[in-house]
Short mmCIF file of C-alpha atoms in Angstrom, two decimals:
data_model
loop_
_atom_site.label_atom_id
_atom_site.label_comp_id
_atom_site.label_asym_id
_atom_site.label_seq_id
_atom_site.Cartn_x
_atom_site.Cartn_y
_atom_site.Cartn_z
CA MET R 1 15.78 -32.38 6.05
CA PRO R 2 12.76 -32.80 3.69
CA THR R 3 12.40 -30.05 1.10
CA HIS R 4 9.02 -28.88 2.39
CA HIS R 5 10.51 -28.38 5.85
CA ARG R 6 13.37 -26.26 4.46
CA LEU R 7 10.95 -24.13 2.49
CA ALA R 8 8.51 -23.52 5.31
CA PRO R 9 10.24 -20.36 6.66
CA ALA R 10 10.36 -18.87 3.19
CA TRP R 11 6.63 -19.48 2.69
CA TRP R 12 5.74 -18.04 6.04
CA LEU R 13 7.70 -14.90 5.21
CA ALA R 14 5.90 -14.72 1.87
CA ALA R 15 2.57 -14.99 3.67
CA LEU R 16 3.62 -12.23 6.00
CA THR R 17 4.61 -10.08 3.08
CA VAL R 18 1.08 -10.56 1.58
CA LEU R 19 -0.50 -9.68 4.93
CA LEU R 20 1.54 -6.51 5.24
CA GLU R 21 0.65 -5.42 1.73
CA ILE R 22 -3.03 -6.07 2.39
CA CYS R 23 -2.78 -3.76 5.41
CA TYR R 24 -1.10 -0.96 3.44
CA PRO R 25 -4.25 0.79 2.13
CA LEU R 26 -5.87 0.54 5.58
CA VAL R 27 -3.31 2.69 7.45
CA HIS R 28 -2.15 6.26 6.91
CA GLY R 29 0.53 8.77 7.72
CA HIS R 30 3.51 7.69 9.80
CA HIS R 31 2.07 4.18 10.28
CA ARG R 32 1.99 3.71 6.49
CA HIS R 33 5.63 4.83 6.23
CA GLN R 34 6.64 2.27 8.83
CA LEU R 35 4.59 -0.39 7.15
CA THR R 36 6.33 0.35 3.83
CA ILE R 37 9.75 -0.21 5.45
CA ALA R 38 8.55 -3.42 7.19
CA THR R 39 7.12 -4.80 3.98
CA VAL R 40 10.38 -4.31 2.03
CA LEU R 41 12.40 -5.88 4.85
CA VAL R 42 10.15 -8.93 5.12
CA PHE R 43 9.83 -9.39 1.32
CA ALA R 44 13.62 -9.13 0.89
CA LEU R 45 14.15 -11.64 3.74
CA ALA R 46 11.61 -13.98 2.10
CA THR R 47 13.63 -13.82 -1.10
CA VAL R 48 16.98 -14.50 0.54
CA VAL R 49 15.62 -17.29 2.76
CA GLN R 50 14.05 -18.99 -0.25
CA LEU R 51 17.34 -18.89 -2.15
CA VAL R 52 19.26 -20.24 0.83
CA SER R 53 16.71 -22.99 1.33
CA THR R 54 16.72 -24.12 -2.35
CA ARG R 55 20.18 -23.21 -3.62
CA GLY R 56 22.42 -22.88 -0.57
CA PHE R 57 23.81 -20.24 1.73
CA ARG R 58 26.49 -19.01 -0.65
CA VAL R 59 23.99 -18.35 -3.48
CA GLY R 60 21.59 -16.59 -1.13
CA LEU R 61 24.31 -14.41 0.33
CA ALA R 62 25.83 -13.63 -3.09
CA PHE R 63 22.38 -12.66 -4.35
CA LEU R 64 21.80 -10.32 -1.46
CA VAL R 65 25.21 -8.66 -1.84
CA VAL R 66 24.99 -8.22 -5.62
CA THR R 67 21.43 -6.86 -5.72
CA ALA R 68 21.82 -4.59 -2.70
CA ALA R 69 25.19 -3.30 -3.89
CA VAL R 70 23.88 -2.58 -7.42
CA GLY R 71 20.73 -1.03 -5.97
CA LEU R 72 22.71 1.27 -3.64
CA ALA R 73 25.24 2.21 -6.37
CA VAL R 74 22.66 3.17 -9.03
CA GLU R 75 20.47 5.03 -6.54
CA ALA R 76 23.44 6.94 -5.12
CA VAL R 77 24.65 7.89 -8.59
CA GLY R 78 21.06 8.75 -9.56
CA THR R 79 20.42 11.10 -6.66
CA HIS R 80 23.74 12.88 -7.08
CA THR R 81 23.95 13.16 -10.87
CA GLY R 82 20.47 12.46 -12.33
CA PHE R 83 21.79 9.51 -14.27
CA PRO R 84 20.31 7.05 -15.25
CA PHE R 85 16.83 7.82 -13.89
CA GLY R 86 16.52 11.62 -13.89
CA SER R 87 16.78 14.25 -11.17
CA TYR R 88 15.08 13.18 -7.94
CA ASP R 89 15.55 13.42 -4.15
CA TYR R 90 14.49 11.20 -1.29
CA SER R 91 12.59 12.60 1.66
CA GLY R 92 13.32 11.48 5.22
CA SER R 93 10.26 9.21 5.46
CA LEU R 94 12.05 5.88 4.71
CA GLY R 95 14.50 5.91 7.57
CA ALA R 96 18.28 6.00 7.73
CA ARG R 97 20.26 6.84 4.66
CA VAL R 98 23.65 5.98 3.21
CA LEU R 99 25.09 8.15 0.41
CA GLY R 100 21.75 9.94 0.36
CA VAL R 101 19.84 6.67 -0.26
CA PRO R 102 17.47 5.16 2.35
CA LEU R 103 18.91 1.80 3.43
CA VAL R 104 15.60 0.12 2.59
CA ILE R 105 15.76 1.08 -1.14
CA PRO R 106 18.58 -1.34 -2.17
CA LEU R 107 16.60 -4.13 -0.46
CA ALA R 108 13.68 -3.30 -2.73
CA TRP R 109 15.92 -4.31 -5.64
CA THR R 110 16.76 -7.54 -3.78
CA MET R 111 13.17 -8.42 -3.02
CA MET R 112 11.87 -8.22 -6.63
CA ALA R 113 14.95 -9.30 -8.54
CA TRP R 114 14.48 -12.98 -7.72
CA PRO R 115 10.73 -13.08 -8.63
CA ALA R 116 11.58 -11.33 -11.92
CA LEU R 117 14.45 -13.70 -12.67
CA ALA R 118 12.28 -16.73 -11.79
CA ALA R 119 9.49 -15.44 -14.04
CA ALA R 120 11.89 -15.05 -16.99
CA GLY R 121 13.29 -18.52 -16.35
CA ARG R 122 9.85 -20.04 -16.82
CA LEU R 123 9.25 -18.16 -20.07
CA VAL R 124 12.53 -18.15 -21.94
CA SER R 125 15.96 -19.77 -21.91
CA GLY R 126 19.45 -18.42 -22.56
CA ARG R 127 21.22 -15.57 -20.79
CA LEU R 128 20.32 -12.78 -23.27
CA ALA R 129 16.63 -13.69 -23.45
CA THR R 130 16.44 -14.16 -19.67
CA ALA R 131 18.14 -10.77 -19.14
CA VAL R 132 15.72 -8.96 -21.46
CA VAL R 133 12.55 -10.62 -20.26
CA GLY R 134 13.65 -10.63 -16.59
CA GLY R 135 14.77 -7.00 -16.90
CA TRP R 136 11.37 -6.04 -18.24
CA ALA R 137 9.70 -8.06 -15.49
CA LEU R 138 11.59 -6.10 -12.87
CA ALA R 139 11.42 -2.64 -14.51
CA SER R 140 7.75 -2.80 -15.34
CA TRP R 141 7.00 -3.17 -11.63
CA ASP R 142 8.12 0.46 -11.29
CA LEU R 143 5.01 1.47 -13.32
CA PHE R 144 3.17 0.72 -10.09
CA LEU R 145 5.85 1.53 -7.56
CA ASP R 146 6.96 5.02 -8.58
CA PRO R 147 3.51 6.68 -8.66
CA GLN R 148 2.70 5.06 -5.31
CA MET R 149 5.90 6.20 -3.64
CA VAL R 150 5.77 9.73 -5.09
CA THR R 151 2.21 10.13 -3.86
CA ALA R 152 3.31 8.88 -0.43
CA GLY R 153 6.00 11.55 -0.40
CA HIS R 154 9.01 9.17 -0.24
CA TRP R 155 10.74 10.89 -3.10
CA HIS R 156 10.04 13.64 -5.61
CA TRP R 157 11.11 14.45 -9.15
CA ALA R 158 12.65 17.69 -10.27
CA HIS R 159 11.09 17.38 -13.74
CA THR R 160 8.03 15.36 -14.65
CA SER R 161 7.56 16.18 -18.33
CA PRO R 162 7.70 14.36 -20.62
CA GLY R 163 6.51 11.61 -18.37
CA LEU R 164 4.01 8.88 -17.52
CA GLN R 165 1.70 9.45 -14.50
CA GLY R 166 3.87 12.35 -13.45
CA ILE R 167 7.11 10.21 -13.59
CA PRO R 168 9.71 11.13 -16.18
CA LEU R 169 10.25 8.64 -18.97
CA THR R 170 13.97 8.69 -18.22
CA ASN R 171 13.18 6.94 -14.95
CA TYR R 172 11.57 3.94 -16.69
CA LEU R 173 14.33 3.78 -19.28
CA GLY R 174 16.93 3.87 -16.55
CA TRP R 175 15.16 1.13 -14.63
CA LEU R 176 14.96 -1.05 -17.73
CA GLY R 177 18.67 -0.67 -18.58
CA VAL R 178 19.82 -1.39 -15.03
CA SER R 179 17.39 -4.27 -14.63
CA ILE R 180 18.53 -6.00 -17.82
CA LEU R 181 22.15 -5.76 -16.74
CA LEU R 182 21.35 -6.94 -13.20
CA VAL R 183 19.22 -9.92 -14.29
CA GLY R 184 21.95 -10.89 -16.79
CA VAL R 185 24.43 -11.12 -13.87
CA LEU R 186 22.00 -12.96 -11.65
CA HIS R 187 21.27 -15.47 -14.37
CA SER R 188 24.84 -16.66 -14.03
CA LEU R 189 24.70 -16.57 -10.22
CA VAL R 190 21.50 -18.50 -9.48
CA PRO R 191 21.30 -22.21 -10.64
CA ARG R 192 18.18 -23.02 -12.66
CA THR R 193 17.56 -26.18 -10.63
CA GLY R 194 15.53 -25.83 -7.46
CA SER R 195 12.05 -24.68 -6.47
CA ASP R 196 10.85 -21.31 -7.82
CA THR R 197 7.17 -21.54 -6.80
CA GLN R 198 7.49 -19.02 -3.96
CA PRO R 199 9.06 -16.19 -6.05
CA LEU R 200 6.62 -16.84 -8.83
CA THR R 201 3.73 -16.63 -6.46
CA LEU R 202 5.04 -13.31 -5.06
CA TYR R 203 5.47 -11.96 -8.61
CA LEU R 204 1.94 -12.79 -9.57
CA TRP R 205 0.60 -11.49 -6.21
CA THR R 206 2.51 -8.21 -6.70
CA TYR R 207 0.98 -7.81 -10.16
CA GLY R 208 -2.62 -8.66 -9.28
CA SER R 209 -2.62 -6.73 -5.97
CA SER R 210 -1.13 -3.68 -7.59
CA VAL R 211 -3.82 -3.55 -10.27
CA LEU R 212 -6.54 -4.08 -7.70
CA ALA R 213 -5.19 -1.55 -5.17
CA ASN R 214 -4.84 1.22 -7.74
CA VAL R 215 -8.45 0.72 -8.93
CA ALA R 216 -10.19 -0.03 -5.65
CA PHE R 217 -8.20 1.89 -3.00
CA PHE R 218 -5.93 4.52 -4.50
CA GLY R 219 -8.21 5.95 -7.20
CA ARG R 220 -5.54 5.70 -9.85
CA PRO R 221 -7.10 3.79 -12.78
CA ALA R 222 -4.52 5.18 -15.20
CA VAL R 223 -1.73 3.63 -13.10
CA ALA R 224 -3.67 0.34 -12.93
CA LEU R 225 -3.94 0.39 -16.75
CA THR R 226 -0.35 1.24 -17.62
CA GLY R 227 1.11 -1.04 -14.93
CA GLY R 228 -1.42 -3.75 -15.83
CA ILE R 229 -0.31 -3.68 -19.43
CA GLY R 230 3.45 -3.25 -18.82
CA MET R 231 3.93 -5.83 -16.02
CA GLY R 232 1.19 -7.94 -17.61
CA LEU R 233 3.42 -8.60 -20.56
CA VAL R 234 5.31 -10.97 -18.26
CA ALA R 235 2.74 -11.81 -15.57
CA LEU R 236 -0.06 -12.92 -17.88
CA PRO R 237 2.11 -15.31 -20.05
CA LEU R 238 3.60 -16.60 -16.80
CA LEU R 239 0.15 -17.29 -15.41
CA ARG R 240 -0.79 -19.20 -18.60
CA ARG R 241 2.48 -21.17 -18.50
CA LEU R 242 1.88 -22.17 -14.90
CA ARG R 243 -1.70 -23.25 -15.59
#
């Protein structure tokens, strides 16, 4: 089957992800909670389908298992012990839970891990450099994500000081540490050969849309600034490299 035919489902899912995210500021209450869950599921599926289409079923399945398992494990430990992110609790707004963690949360790690790894792969080479850059690419996304999800009431922090936008700094440090380790593992799992245009597009879309949404829709210019700088350390060089 021609490559563009194999990749078509992955691109359609990516387009649906973008559409769902465009709709997010336009809905409220319970509908927004449901849209959040749907967006994560579609984005994660877009990631797995793209990997299966370009690198085979075994790679796609292994990627899903590793990222979801790591995401569930660290979130379960985090909610029960406060390590490595800090003390926080999930509300009931994100659906069914396992070990105190909404099932959709591990898939959020899945959905962004591949775009972050792909971005690092375009900027650096070698496992250590890829782990550090890719880990930053993944963790810096949380500069946008955590303020948005806390405001939506999906989880809350026991302590917010010292912090950044009301989120404890331990959260970002924990994200960075876990992300570096995860991307280092994924670097060995995912072959460098094969198309990466779709995950790179989704990474840049996530960056640009997050900055715009926080300025134009959510009234959080400080989040747009900190996230724009933090995630921009990867997104902007990536954009220059692609151009």
